[in-house]
PDB file of C-alpha atoms in Angstrom:
ATOM      1  CA  VAL A   1      -0.010  -0.026   0.044  1.00 41.00           C
ATOM      2  CA  GLU A   2       1.474   3.303  -1.074  1.00 52.00           C
ATOM      3  CA  SER A   3       1.053   6.604   0.738  1.00 54.00           C
ATOM      4  CA  CYS A   4      -0.572   9.393  -1.186  1.00 59.00           C
ATOM      5  CA  ASN A   5       1.720  12.442  -1.408  1.00 57.00           C
ATOM      6  CA  ASP A   6      -0.522  14.716  -3.362  1.00 77.00           C
ATOM      7  CA  PHE A   7      -3.340  14.872  -0.772  1.00 86.00           C
ATOM      8  CA  ALA A   8      -5.100  18.061   0.376  1.00 93.00           C
ATOM      9  CA  VAL A   9      -8.079  18.621   2.674  1.00 95.00           C
ATOM     10  CA  PHE A  10      -9.866  22.003   2.659  1.00 95.00           C
ATOM     11  CA  PRO A  11     -11.224  24.302   3.930  1.00 96.00           C
ATOM     12  CA  ASN A  12      -9.620  23.769   7.309  1.00 96.00           C
ATOM     13  CA  PRO A  13     -11.469  24.528   9.564  1.00 96.00           C
ATOM     14  CA  ALA A  14     -14.628  23.062   7.769  1.00 97.00           C
ATOM     15  CA  VAL A  15     -18.181  24.017   8.505  1.00 95.00           C
ATOM     16  CA  ASN A  16     -20.533  21.878   6.427  1.00 95.00           C
ATOM     17  CA  GLU A  17     -18.346  20.355   3.670  1.00 96.00           C
ATOM     18  CA  LEU A  18     -14.824  19.089   3.444  1.00 97.00           C
ATOM     19  CA  GLY A  19     -13.096  19.035   0.081  1.00 97.00           C
ATOM     20  CA  ILE A  20     -10.557  16.205  -0.537  1.00 96.00           C
ATOM     21  CA  ARG A  21      -8.145  16.451  -3.456  1.00 94.00           C
ATOM     22  CA  PHE A  22      -5.674  13.775  -4.435  1.00 90.00           C
ATOM     23  CA  PHE A  23      -4.057  11.918  -7.407  1.00 88.00           C
ATOM     24  CA  SER A  24      -4.714   8.238  -8.113  1.00 87.00           C
ATOM     25  CA  GLU A  25      -2.766   6.085 -10.554  1.00 86.00           C
ATOM     26  CA  THR A  26      -5.765   3.831 -11.051  1.00 87.00           C
ATOM     27  CA  GLU A  27      -9.524   3.782 -10.996  1.00 91.00           C
ATOM     28  CA  ASP A  28     -10.473   2.449  -7.561  1.00 91.00           C
ATOM     29  CA  GLU A  29     -13.003   2.317  -4.735  1.00 95.00           C
ATOM     30  CA  ILE A  30     -11.866   4.183  -1.647  1.00 95.00           C
ATOM     31  CA  ILE A  31     -13.231   4.580   1.870  1.00 97.00           C
ATOM     32  CA  LEU A  32     -13.157   7.902   3.689  1.00 97.00           C
ATOM     33  CA  ASP A  33     -13.131   7.454   7.461  1.00 98.00           C
ATOM     34  CA  VAL A  34     -13.451  10.286  10.032  1.00 98.00           C
ATOM     35  CA  TYR A  35     -12.134   9.557  13.557  1.00 98.00           C
ATOM     36  CA  ASP A  36     -12.449  11.681  16.674  1.00 98.00           C
ATOM     37  CA  VAL A  37      -9.463  12.403  18.947  1.00 96.00           C
ATOM     38  CA  MET A  38     -10.209   9.307  20.890  1.00 97.00           C
ATOM     39  CA  GLY A  39      -9.929   7.127  17.821  1.00 97.00           C
ATOM     40  CA  LYS A  40     -13.620   6.392  17.515  1.00 98.00           C
ATOM     41  CA  LEU A  41     -14.933   6.038  14.010  1.00 98.00           C
ATOM     42  CA  ILE A  42     -17.525   8.873  13.433  1.00 97.00           C
ATOM     43  CA  LEU A  43     -18.250   8.757   9.745  1.00 97.00           C
ATOM     44  CA  ARG A  44     -17.537   6.294   6.889  1.00 98.00           C
ATOM     45  CA  ARG A  45     -18.269   6.928   3.240  1.00 97.00           C
ATOM     46  CA  PRO A  46     -17.319   4.814   0.114  1.00 97.00           C
ATOM     47  CA  PHE A  47     -16.420   6.621  -3.178  1.00 97.00           C
ATOM     48  CA  LEU A  48     -15.488   5.500  -6.644  1.00 96.00           C
ATOM     49  CA  ILE A  49     -12.450   7.394  -7.996  1.00 93.00           C
ATOM     50  CA  SER A  50     -10.909   7.767 -11.391  1.00 92.00           C
ATOM     51  CA  GLU A  51      -7.456   7.582 -12.638  1.00 90.00           C
ATOM     52  CA  GLY A  52      -5.708  10.964 -12.308  1.00 90.00           C
ATOM     53  CA  ASN A  53      -6.755  13.940 -10.234  1.00 93.00           C
ATOM     54  CA  ASN A  54      -9.786  13.468  -7.990  1.00 93.00           C
ATOM     55  CA  TYR A  55     -11.880  15.981  -6.017  1.00 96.00           C
ATOM     56  CA  LEU A  56     -14.364  14.661  -3.461  1.00 96.00           C
ATOM     57  CA  THR A  57     -16.796  16.536  -1.212  1.00 97.00           C
ATOM     58  CA  LEU A  58     -17.589  15.033   2.224  1.00 97.00           C
ATOM     59  CA  ASP A  59     -20.622  16.316   4.150  1.00 97.00           C
ATOM     60  CA  VAL A  60     -19.534  16.977   7.741  1.00 96.00           C
ATOM     61  CA  SER A  61     -22.528  19.056   8.778  1.00 94.00           C
ATOM     62  CA  CYS A  62     -23.615  16.114  11.091  1.00 93.00           C
ATOM     63  CA  VAL A  63     -20.229  16.106  12.854  1.00 95.00           C
ATOM     64  CA  SER A  64     -19.856  17.952  16.161  1.00 95.00           C
ATOM     65  CA  ARG A  65     -17.351  20.823  16.530  1.00 96.00           C
ATOM     66  CA  GLY A  66     -13.861  19.499  17.277  1.00 97.00           C
ATOM     67  CA  ILE A  67     -10.688  18.033  15.877  1.00 97.00           C
ATOM     68  CA  TYR A  68     -10.820  14.957  13.675  1.00 98.00           C
ATOM     69  CA  MET A  69      -8.600  12.670  11.595  1.00 98.00           C
ATOM     70  CA  LEU A  70      -9.636  11.997   7.979  1.00 97.00           C
ATOM     71  CA  LYS A  71      -8.223   8.687   6.559  1.00 96.00           C
ATOM     72  CA  VAL A  72      -8.458   7.700   2.916  1.00 93.00           C
ATOM     73  CA  LYS A  73      -7.923   4.045   2.220  1.00 93.00           C
ATOM     74  CA  SER A  74      -7.963   1.880  -0.940  1.00 89.00           C
ATOM     75  CA  LYS A  75      -6.206  -1.258  -2.199  1.00 85.00           C
ATOM     76  CA  SER A  76      -3.330   0.837  -3.523  1.00 80.00           C
ATOM     77  CA  MET A  77      -2.990   3.782  -1.139  1.00 82.00           C
ATOM     78  CA  THR A  78      -3.534   5.211   2.249  1.00 88.00           C
ATOM     79  CA  ALA A  79      -3.456   8.828   3.485  1.00 90.00           C
ATOM     80  CA  GLY A  80      -4.584  10.850   6.456  1.00 93.00           C
ATOM     81  CA  GLN A  81      -4.875  14.398   7.643  1.00 95.00           C
ATOM     82  CA  LYS A  82      -6.265  16.189  10.659  1.00 97.00           C
ATOM     83  CA  PHE A  83      -8.954  18.741  10.226  1.00 97.00           C
ATOM     84  CA  VAL A  84     -11.034  21.018  12.418  1.00 97.00           C
ATOM     85  CA  LYS A  85     -14.842  21.037  12.318  1.00 97.00           C
ATOM     86  CA  SER A  86     -16.105  24.514  13.162  1.00 95.00           C
ATOM     87  CA  THR A  87     -19.637  26.006  13.449  1.00 87.00           C
ATOM     88  CA  PHE A  88     -18.442  29.419  12.079  1.00 77.00           C
ATOM     89  CA  ARG A  89     -17.473  30.504   8.614  1.00 64.00           C
TER      90      ARG A  89
END
């Protein structure tokens, strides 16, 4: 499993939506997981991605304010980044 170097999460802090941008060498199915600071899985969403640049939008409006870890996993890559969920723009 390769780590994804071209991986960005924005805006950070997020209010209702989190954008995830990354490059994939293959068409694949990925899982986006959101964990709280205690390591508890809060949100899990599957996505189909294409070869090349990908941009996904994750609805985080149901997530409480706080600090979270977003993990992206597929057969060929794994990546993660912290983000802040805010209630203000």
